[in-house]
CSV table of C-alpha atoms in Angstrom, one decimal:
chain,number,residue,atom,x,y,z
T,20,MET,CA,107.3,98.2,127.1
T,21,PRO,CA,103.6,98.1,127.9
T,22,THR,CA,102.5,96.3,131.0
T,23,ALA,CA,99.6,93.9,131.3
T,24,SER,CA,97.8,92.8,134.4
T,25,SER,CA,99.5,90.3,136.8
T,26,GLU,CA,97.6,87.5,135.0
T,27,ARG,CA,99.0,87.4,131.5
T,28,GLU,CA,96.4,88.7,129.0
T,29,ARG,CA,95.9,86.9,125.8
T,30,LEU,CA,96.2,88.5,122.3
T,31,LEU,CA,95.1,86.9,119.1
T,32,ILE,CA,96.4,88.4,115.9
T,33,ALA,CA,95.0,87.5,112.5
T,34,ILE,CA,97.3,87.8,109.4
T,35,GLN,CA,95.8,87.8,105.9
T,36,HIS,CA,98.5,89.4,103.8
T,37,PRO,CA,102.3,89.6,103.9
T,38,ALA,CA,102.2,93.4,104.7
T,39,HIS,CA,100.2,92.5,107.9
T,40,VAL,CA,103.3,90.6,109.2
T,41,HIS,CA,105.4,93.7,108.8
T,42,PHE,CA,102.7,95.8,110.4
T,43,TYR,CA,102.5,93.8,113.6
T,44,LYS,CA,106.0,92.4,113.9
T,45,HIS,CA,107.6,95.0,116.2
T,46,ALA,CA,104.4,95.2,118.4
T,47,ILE,CA,104.5,91.4,118.8
T,48,ARG,CA,108.1,91.5,120.0
T,49,GLU,CA,107.3,94.2,122.5
T,50,LEU,CA,104.2,92.6,123.8
T,51,GLU,CA,105.1,88.9,124.0
T,52,GLY,CA,106.9,89.3,127.3
T,53,ASP,CA,103.7,90.4,129.1
T,54,TYR,CA,101.0,89.0,126.8
T,55,GLU,CA,100.4,85.5,125.6
T,56,VAL,CA,100.3,86.0,121.8
T,57,SER,CA,98.6,83.7,119.3
T,58,ILE,CA,99.1,84.3,115.5
T,59,VAL,CA,96.7,82.8,113.0
T,60,VAL,CA,97.3,83.2,109.3
T,61,ARG,CA,95.5,82.7,106.0
T,62,ASP,CA,97.8,80.5,104.0
T,63,SER,CA,100.0,82.7,101.9
T,64,GLU,CA,103.4,81.5,100.9
T,65,VAL,CA,104.9,85.0,101.3
T,66,ALA,CA,103.2,85.6,104.6
T,67,THR,CA,104.3,82.3,106.1
T,68,ASP,CA,107.8,82.8,104.8
T,69,LEU,CA,108.0,86.2,106.6
T,70,LEU,CA,106.6,84.7,109.8
T,71,ASP,CA,109.3,82.0,109.6
T,72,ALA,CA,112.0,84.5,108.8
T,73,TYR,CA,111.1,86.5,111.9
T,74,GLY,CA,110.8,83.4,114.1
T,75,PHE,CA,107.1,83.7,115.0
T,76,GLU,CA,105.0,80.6,115.7
T,77,TYR,CA,101.6,80.6,114.0
T,78,ASP,CA,98.6,78.5,113.0
T,79,VAL,CA,97.4,78.3,109.4
T,80,ILE,CA,93.5,78.4,109.6
T,81,GLY,CA,92.5,79.3,106.1
T,82,ARG,CA,93.2,79.5,102.4
T,83,SER,CA,93.2,82.6,100.2
T,84,ALA,CA,90.4,82.6,97.5
T,85,SER,CA,88.8,84.8,94.9
T,86,GLY,CA,85.6,85.0,92.8
T,87,LEU,CA,82.8,82.6,93.7
T,88,ARG,CA,85.0,80.6,96.1
T,89,LEU,CA,85.5,83.7,98.3
T,90,LEU,CA,82.3,83.5,100.3
T,91,ALA,CA,82.8,79.8,101.1
T,92,ALA,CA,86.5,80.3,102.0
T,93,GLN,CA,85.5,83.3,104.3
T,94,ALA,CA,82.9,81.2,106.1
T,95,LEU,CA,85.4,78.4,106.7
T,96,TYR,CA,88.0,80.8,107.8
T,97,GLU,CA,85.7,82.4,110.4
T,98,ALA,CA,84.6,79.0,111.6
T,99,LYS,CA,88.2,77.9,112.1
T,100,MET,CA,89.1,81.2,113.8
T,101,LEU,CA,86.1,80.7,116.1
T,102,ARG,CA,87.3,77.2,117.1
T,103,HIS,CA,90.8,78.5,117.7
T,104,ALA,CA,89.6,81.5,119.7
T,105,ARG,CA,87.4,79.3,121.9
T,106,GLU,CA,90.5,77.2,122.7
T,107,PHE,CA,92.9,80.2,123.2
T,108,GLU,CA,90.4,82.4,125.1
T,109,PRO,CA,91.8,85.8,123.9
T,110,THR,CA,91.3,89.0,125.8
T,111,VAL,CA,91.9,91.1,122.7
T,112,MET,CA,91.7,90.2,119.0
T,113,THR,CA,93.2,92.3,116.2
T,114,ALA,CA,93.6,92.4,112.4
T,115,ILE,CA,93.9,94.7,109.5
T,116,GLY,CA,90.5,94.8,107.8
T,117,GLY,CA,89.2,92.5,110.5
T,118,SER,CA,85.7,91.4,109.5
T,119,ALA,CA,86.3,87.9,110.8
T,120,VAL,CA,88.1,89.1,113.9
T,121,SER,CA,85.2,91.5,114.8
T,122,HIS,CA,82.7,88.7,114.4
T,123,VAL,CA,84.6,86.1,116.3
T,124,ALA,CA,85.6,88.5,119.1
T,125,ARG,CA,82.0,89.3,119.7
T,126,ALA,CA,81.2,85.6,119.9
T,127,VAL,CA,83.9,84.8,122.5
T,128,GLY,CA,83.7,88.0,124.6
T,129,ALA,CA,87.0,89.5,123.5
T,130,LYS,CA,87.7,93.1,122.6
T,131,SER,CA,88.2,93.6,118.8
T,132,VAL,CA,90.7,96.2,117.7
T,133,VAL,CA,90.8,96.6,113.9
T,134,PHE,CA,93.1,98.7,111.8
T,135,THR,CA,92.3,99.8,108.2
T,136,ASP,CA,93.6,102.2,105.6
T,137,THR,CA,91.7,100.9,102.6
T,138,GLU,CA,88.5,102.8,101.8
T,139,HIS,CA,87.6,100.8,98.7
T,140,ALA,CA,87.5,97.5,100.7
T,141,ALA,CA,83.8,98.4,101.0
T,142,LEU,CA,82.4,94.9,101.7
T,143,THR,CA,85.0,94.1,104.3
T,144,ASN,CA,84.5,97.5,106.0
T,145,LYS,CA,80.7,97.0,105.9
T,146,LEU,CA,80.9,93.6,107.5
T,147,MET,CA,83.4,94.7,110.1
T,148,ALA,CA,82.3,98.1,111.3
T,149,PRO,CA,79.1,97.1,113.2
T,150,PHE,CA,80.9,94.5,115.3
T,151,ALA,CA,84.4,96.0,115.9
T,152,ASP,CA,85.0,97.7,119.3
T,153,GLU,CA,87.6,100.1,118.0
T,154,ILE,CA,88.6,101.0,114.4
T,155,TRP,CA,91.9,102.7,114.1
T,156,THR,CA,92.6,104.6,110.8
T,157,PRO,CA,95.1,107.2,109.6
T,158,GLU,CA,94.0,110.8,109.9
T,159,CYS,CA,93.8,111.0,106.1
T,160,PHE,CA,91.3,108.1,105.8
T,161,HIS,CA,88.3,109.3,103.8
T,162,GLU,CA,85.6,107.2,105.5
T,163,GLU,CA,83.8,107.7,108.8
T,164,PHE,CA,83.0,104.9,111.3
T,165,GLY,CA,81.5,107.0,114.1
T,166,GLU,CA,82.5,107.0,117.7
T,167,LYS,CA,84.4,103.8,117.6
T,168,GLN,CA,86.9,105.3,115.0
T,169,VAL,CA,90.3,106.5,116.3
T,170,ARG,CA,92.3,108.5,113.9
T,171,TYR,CA,96.1,108.9,114.3
T,172,PRO,CA,98.8,110.9,112.4
T,173,GLY,CA,100.6,108.1,110.5
T,174,TYR,CA,100.5,105.4,107.9
T,175,HIS,CA,100.5,101.6,108.2
T,176,GLU,CA,103.9,101.5,106.6
T,177,LEU,CA,105.5,103.5,109.4
T,178,ALA,CA,104.9,100.6,111.8
T,179,TYR,CA,107.9,99.0,110.2
T,180,LEU,CA,109.7,101.6,108.0
T,181,HIS,CA,109.9,104.5,110.4
T,182,SER,CA,113.5,105.5,110.9
T,183,ASP,CA,113.4,104.2,114.5
T,184,ARG,CA,112.4,100.8,113.2
T,185,PHE,CA,114.3,100.2,110.0
T,186,SER,CA,117.8,100.8,108.6
T,187,PRO,CA,118.3,99.8,105.0
T,188,ASP,CA,121.0,97.2,104.2
T,189,GLY,CA,122.9,98.2,101.1
T,190,SER,CA,124.3,94.7,100.6
T,191,ILE,CA,121.0,94.0,98.8
T,192,ARG,CA,122.7,95.4,95.6
T,193,GLU,CA,125.3,92.6,95.6
T,194,ALA,CA,122.6,90.1,96.4
T,195,VAL,CA,120.7,91.0,93.2
T,196,GLY,CA,123.8,91.5,91.0
T,197,LEU,CA,123.7,95.3,90.9
T,198,ALA,CA,126.8,97.6,90.9
T,199,SER,CA,127.2,100.0,93.8
T,200,ASP,CA,126.4,103.0,91.6
T,201,GLU,CA,123.9,101.3,89.3
T,202,GLU,CA,120.5,103.1,88.9
T,203,PHE,CA,117.5,100.8,89.0
T,204,VAL,CA,113.7,100.9,89.1
T,205,VAL,CA,111.5,98.5,91.0
T,206,LEU,CA,108.5,97.6,88.9
T,207,ARG,CA,105.6,96.1,90.9
T,208,LEU,CA,102.7,94.2,89.3
T,209,VAL,CA,99.8,92.8,91.3
T,210,SER,CA,97.5,89.9,90.6
T,211,TRP,CA,94.1,91.7,90.9
T,212,ASP,CA,92.7,88.7,92.8
T,213,ALA,CA,91.8,90.6,96.0
T,214,SER,CA,88.1,91.3,96.4
T,215,HIS,CA,88.7,95.0,96.9
T,216,ASP,CA,90.6,95.1,93.5
T,217,ALA,CA,87.5,94.1,91.6
T,218,GLY,CA,87.0,96.3,88.5
T,219,ALA,CA,90.3,98.1,89.0
T,220,GLY,CA,93.1,98.4,86.5
T,221,GLY,CA,96.8,99.4,86.3
T,222,ILE,CA,99.6,99.0,83.8
T,223,ASP,CA,98.4,98.2,80.3
T,224,ASP,CA,101.6,96.7,78.8
T,225,VAL,CA,104.5,95.6,81.0
T,226,GLY,CA,106.8,95.2,78.0
T,227,ASP,CA,106.2,98.8,77.0
T,228,VAL,CA,107.1,99.9,80.5
T,229,VAL,CA,110.3,97.9,80.6
T,230,ASP,CA,111.3,99.2,77.1
T,231,ARG,CA,110.8,102.9,78.0
T,232,LEU,CA,112.4,102.7,81.4
T,233,GLU,CA,115.4,100.9,80.1
T,234,ALA,CA,115.7,103.4,77.3
T,235,THR,CA,116.7,105.9,80.0
T,236,GLY,CA,119.7,103.8,80.9
T,237,THR,CA,118.1,102.4,84.0
T,238,THR,CA,118.0,98.8,85.1
T,239,VAL,CA,114.5,97.4,85.7
T,240,LEU,CA,113.8,94.8,88.4
T,241,ILE,CA,110.3,93.3,88.4
T,242,THR,CA,108.4,92.0,91.4
T,243,ALA,CA,105.1,90.4,90.4
T,244,GLU,CA,102.4,88.3,92.0
T,245,GLY,CA,101.7,86.3,88.9
T,246,ASP,CA,103.4,85.1,85.7
T,247,LEU,CA,105.2,87.5,83.4
T,248,PRO,CA,105.4,87.8,79.6
T,249,ALA,CA,108.3,85.7,78.3
T,250,ARG,CA,110.2,88.7,77.0
T,251,VAL,CA,110.5,90.3,80.4
T,252,ARG,CA,110.8,87.3,82.7
T,253,ASP,CA,114.5,87.7,83.1
T,254,ARG,CA,113.9,91.0,84.9
T,255,ARG,CA,112.1,89.3,87.7
T,256,VAL,CA,114.0,89.8,90.9
T,257,ASP,CA,114.5,86.8,93.2
T,258,ILE,CA,115.1,87.8,96.8
T,259,GLU,CA,113.8,86.8,100.2
T,260,PRO,CA,110.6,88.6,101.0
T,261,HIS,CA,112.0,90.2,104.2
T,262,ARG,CA,114.6,92.0,102.1
T,263,MET,CA,112.2,93.8,99.8
T,264,HIS,CA,112.4,97.0,101.8
T,265,ASP,CA,116.2,97.1,101.4
T,266,LEU,CA,115.7,97.0,97.7
T,267,LEU,CA,113.1,99.7,97.7
T,268,ALA,CA,115.3,102.0,99.8
T,269,GLU,CA,118.2,101.6,97.3
T,270,ALA,CA,116.1,102.1,94.2
T,271,SER,CA,116.1,105.3,92.2
T,272,LEU,CA,112.4,105.0,91.5
T,273,PHE,CA,109.4,102.8,92.2
T,274,VAL,CA,106.7,102.2,89.5
T,275,GLY,CA,103.8,99.9,90.1
T,276,GLU,CA,100.2,98.9,90.7
T,277,GLY,CA,100.5,98.2,94.4
T,278,ALA,CA,99.5,100.9,96.8
T,279,THR,CA,101.3,99.4,99.8
T,280,MET,CA,104.6,99.1,98.0
T,281,ALA,CA,104.2,102.6,96.6
T,282,ALA,CA,103.7,104.0,100.1
T,283,GLU,CA,106.6,101.9,101.4
T,284,SER,CA,108.9,103.4,98.8
T,285,ALA,CA,107.7,106.9,99.5
T,286,VAL,CA,108.3,106.7,103.3
T,287,LEU,CA,111.8,105.4,102.5
T,288,GLY,CA,112.4,108.5,100.4
T,289,THR,CA,112.2,106.7,97.0
T,290,PRO,CA,109.8,108.5,94.7
T,291,ALA,CA,106.9,106.3,93.8
T,292,VAL,CA,104.7,106.3,90.6
T,293,TYR,CA,101.5,104.6,91.6
T,294,VAL,CA,99.6,103.4,88.5
T,295,ASN,CA,96.1,102.1,89.5
T,296,THR,CA,92.5,103.3,89.1
T,297,LEU,CA,92.1,102.9,92.9
T,298,ARG,CA,93.1,105.7,95.2
T,299,MET,CA,93.2,106.0,99.0
T,300,GLY,CA,93.5,108.7,101.6
T,301,TYR,CA,97.1,107.9,102.2
T,302,THR,CA,98.2,107.8,98.6
T,303,ASP,CA,96.4,111.2,98.1
T,304,GLU,CA,98.1,112.7,101.2
T,305,ILE,CA,101.6,111.4,100.4
T,306,GLU,CA,101.3,113.1,97.0
T,307,ALA,CA,99.7,116.3,98.0
T,308,ARG,CA,101.6,116.9,101.3
T,309,TYR,CA,105.0,115.5,100.6
T,310,GLY,CA,105.3,115.0,96.9
T,311,LEU,CA,106.9,111.6,97.3
T,312,LEU,CA,104.2,109.7,95.4
T,313,TYR,CA,102.5,110.4,92.0
T,314,ASN,CA,98.9,109.1,91.6
T,315,CYS,CA,98.3,108.0,88.0
T,316,GLN,CA,94.6,107.2,87.6
T,317,GLY,CA,92.0,107.3,84.8
T,318,SER,CA,92.1,105.9,81.3
T,319,PHE,CA,95.4,107.5,80.5
T,320,ARG,CA,97.1,106.2,83.7
T,321,HIS,CA,99.6,104.0,81.8
T,322,ARG,CA,100.9,106.8,79.6
T,323,MET,CA,100.8,109.3,82.5
T,324,GLY,CA,102.8,107.0,84.7
T,325,LEU,CA,105.5,106.4,82.1
T,326,ASP,CA,105.8,110.2,81.4
T,327,VAL,CA,106.3,110.9,85.1
T,328,ALA,CA,108.8,108.0,85.5
T,329,GLU,CA,110.8,109.2,82.5
T,330,ALA,CA,110.9,112.8,83.7
T,331,ILE,CA,112.2,111.6,87.1
T,332,LEU,CA,114.9,109.3,85.7
T,333,SER,CA,116.0,112.0,83.2
T,334,GLY,CA,116.3,114.6,85.9
T,335,GLU,CA,113.6,116.8,84.3
T,336,GLU,CA,111.4,116.2,87.4
T,337,THR,CA,113.6,117.0,90.5
T,338,ARG,CA,112.6,117.3,94.1
T,339,ASP,CA,114.3,117.1,97.4
T,340,TRP,CA,113.1,113.5,98.1
T,341,GLU,CA,115.2,113.1,101.3
T,342,GLY,CA,114.0,116.5,102.6
T,343,ALA,CA,110.4,115.5,102.0
T,344,ARG,CA,110.9,112.2,103.8
T,345,GLU,CA,112.4,114.0,106.8
T,346,ARG,CA,109.4,116.3,106.9
T,347,LEU,CA,107.1,113.3,106.7
T,348,LEU,CA,108.9,111.6,109.6
T,349,GLU,CA,108.7,114.8,111.7
T,350,GLU,CA,105.0,115.1,111.2
T,351,LYS,CA,104.0,111.5,111.4
T,352,VAL,CA,104.2,109.0,114.3
T,353,ASP,CA,105.9,105.6,114.6
T,354,THR,CA,102.8,103.5,114.0
T,355,THR,CA,104.0,100.6,116.1
T,356,ASN,CA,103.5,102.9,119.1
T,357,VAL,CA,99.9,103.4,117.9
T,358,ILE,CA,99.4,99.6,117.7
T,359,LEU,CA,100.8,99.2,121.2
T,360,ALA,CA,98.5,102.0,122.6
T,361,ALA,CA,95.5,100.4,120.9
T,362,LEU,CA,96.1,96.9,122.0
T,363,THR,CA,97.1,97.7,125.6
T,364,GLY,CA,94.5,100.4,126.1
T,365,ASP,CA,97.2,102.8,127.1
T,366,GLY,CA,95.9,105.5,124.8
T,367,THR,CA,99.3,107.3,124.4
T,368,TYR,CA,101.7,107.1,121.5
């Protein structure tokens, strides 16, 4: 466990997305004995449900927004964070993306440590980079931030899905009504409300996807951020958010628009078909280096994704998925150790 000075240092962590809870959760548990930790969160039902499930205390200081309301919501969020930081007096502040953290940390004299793996979050990156003290990115990240950038051999998802951190619970099958030998696909649909998703696109027709996947004899379970067409609503899976990774680990295949969940599936050894016009360094590398993810971009992405998915489910496309996962785990680090090194200034992981 990292050690702080005899006087407990104070760490402020900002959560803006459910995946950020997973990213920091193990680091929080290892640090909270030596550090006083304060968690602030933008109000997201899934994020707060996860924080509750893991037993973390937190303060809600902002609401999610999109479109014209985004700038006003961001300004209010930063103002509330500044007020909270002045009361808490952090030594270190951290977030994923972290434009607000980098600004507020500068104002209160704290060190800002920002993590990012999303190149197309161009506005956030532009607002964050001049003010952040350190910017930690995967080695495969395409953008450059100069001397303050620290690259590491890992992915965000390995902070919580590395084999040293996560063991799947197969009882998830019973929880969602699946037989022990039943093949199933997790189909993920996103809301496209995030600012960095502007202008992007994914699956054209969810009904078509369900029909073609089910025609292979495979059960389809849908996880979606928004409403579903009436004819596929009964495929929506209803599970506690913290059990989603158990479901991904048990699945035969992941098909979806979300890069995070595609990468989560891949590092668990479940092949992932990622259907989205946006691509990132980590999705490119997981495909090129390990073959655990299929990037389906461009105007024919919907058809391409379905063709790949059908080939995998039919056995026409076969790879040693578990062997590829083992190689990934051999070559990449446990990202929680990276987080600990970054936040404590230890420098070793």
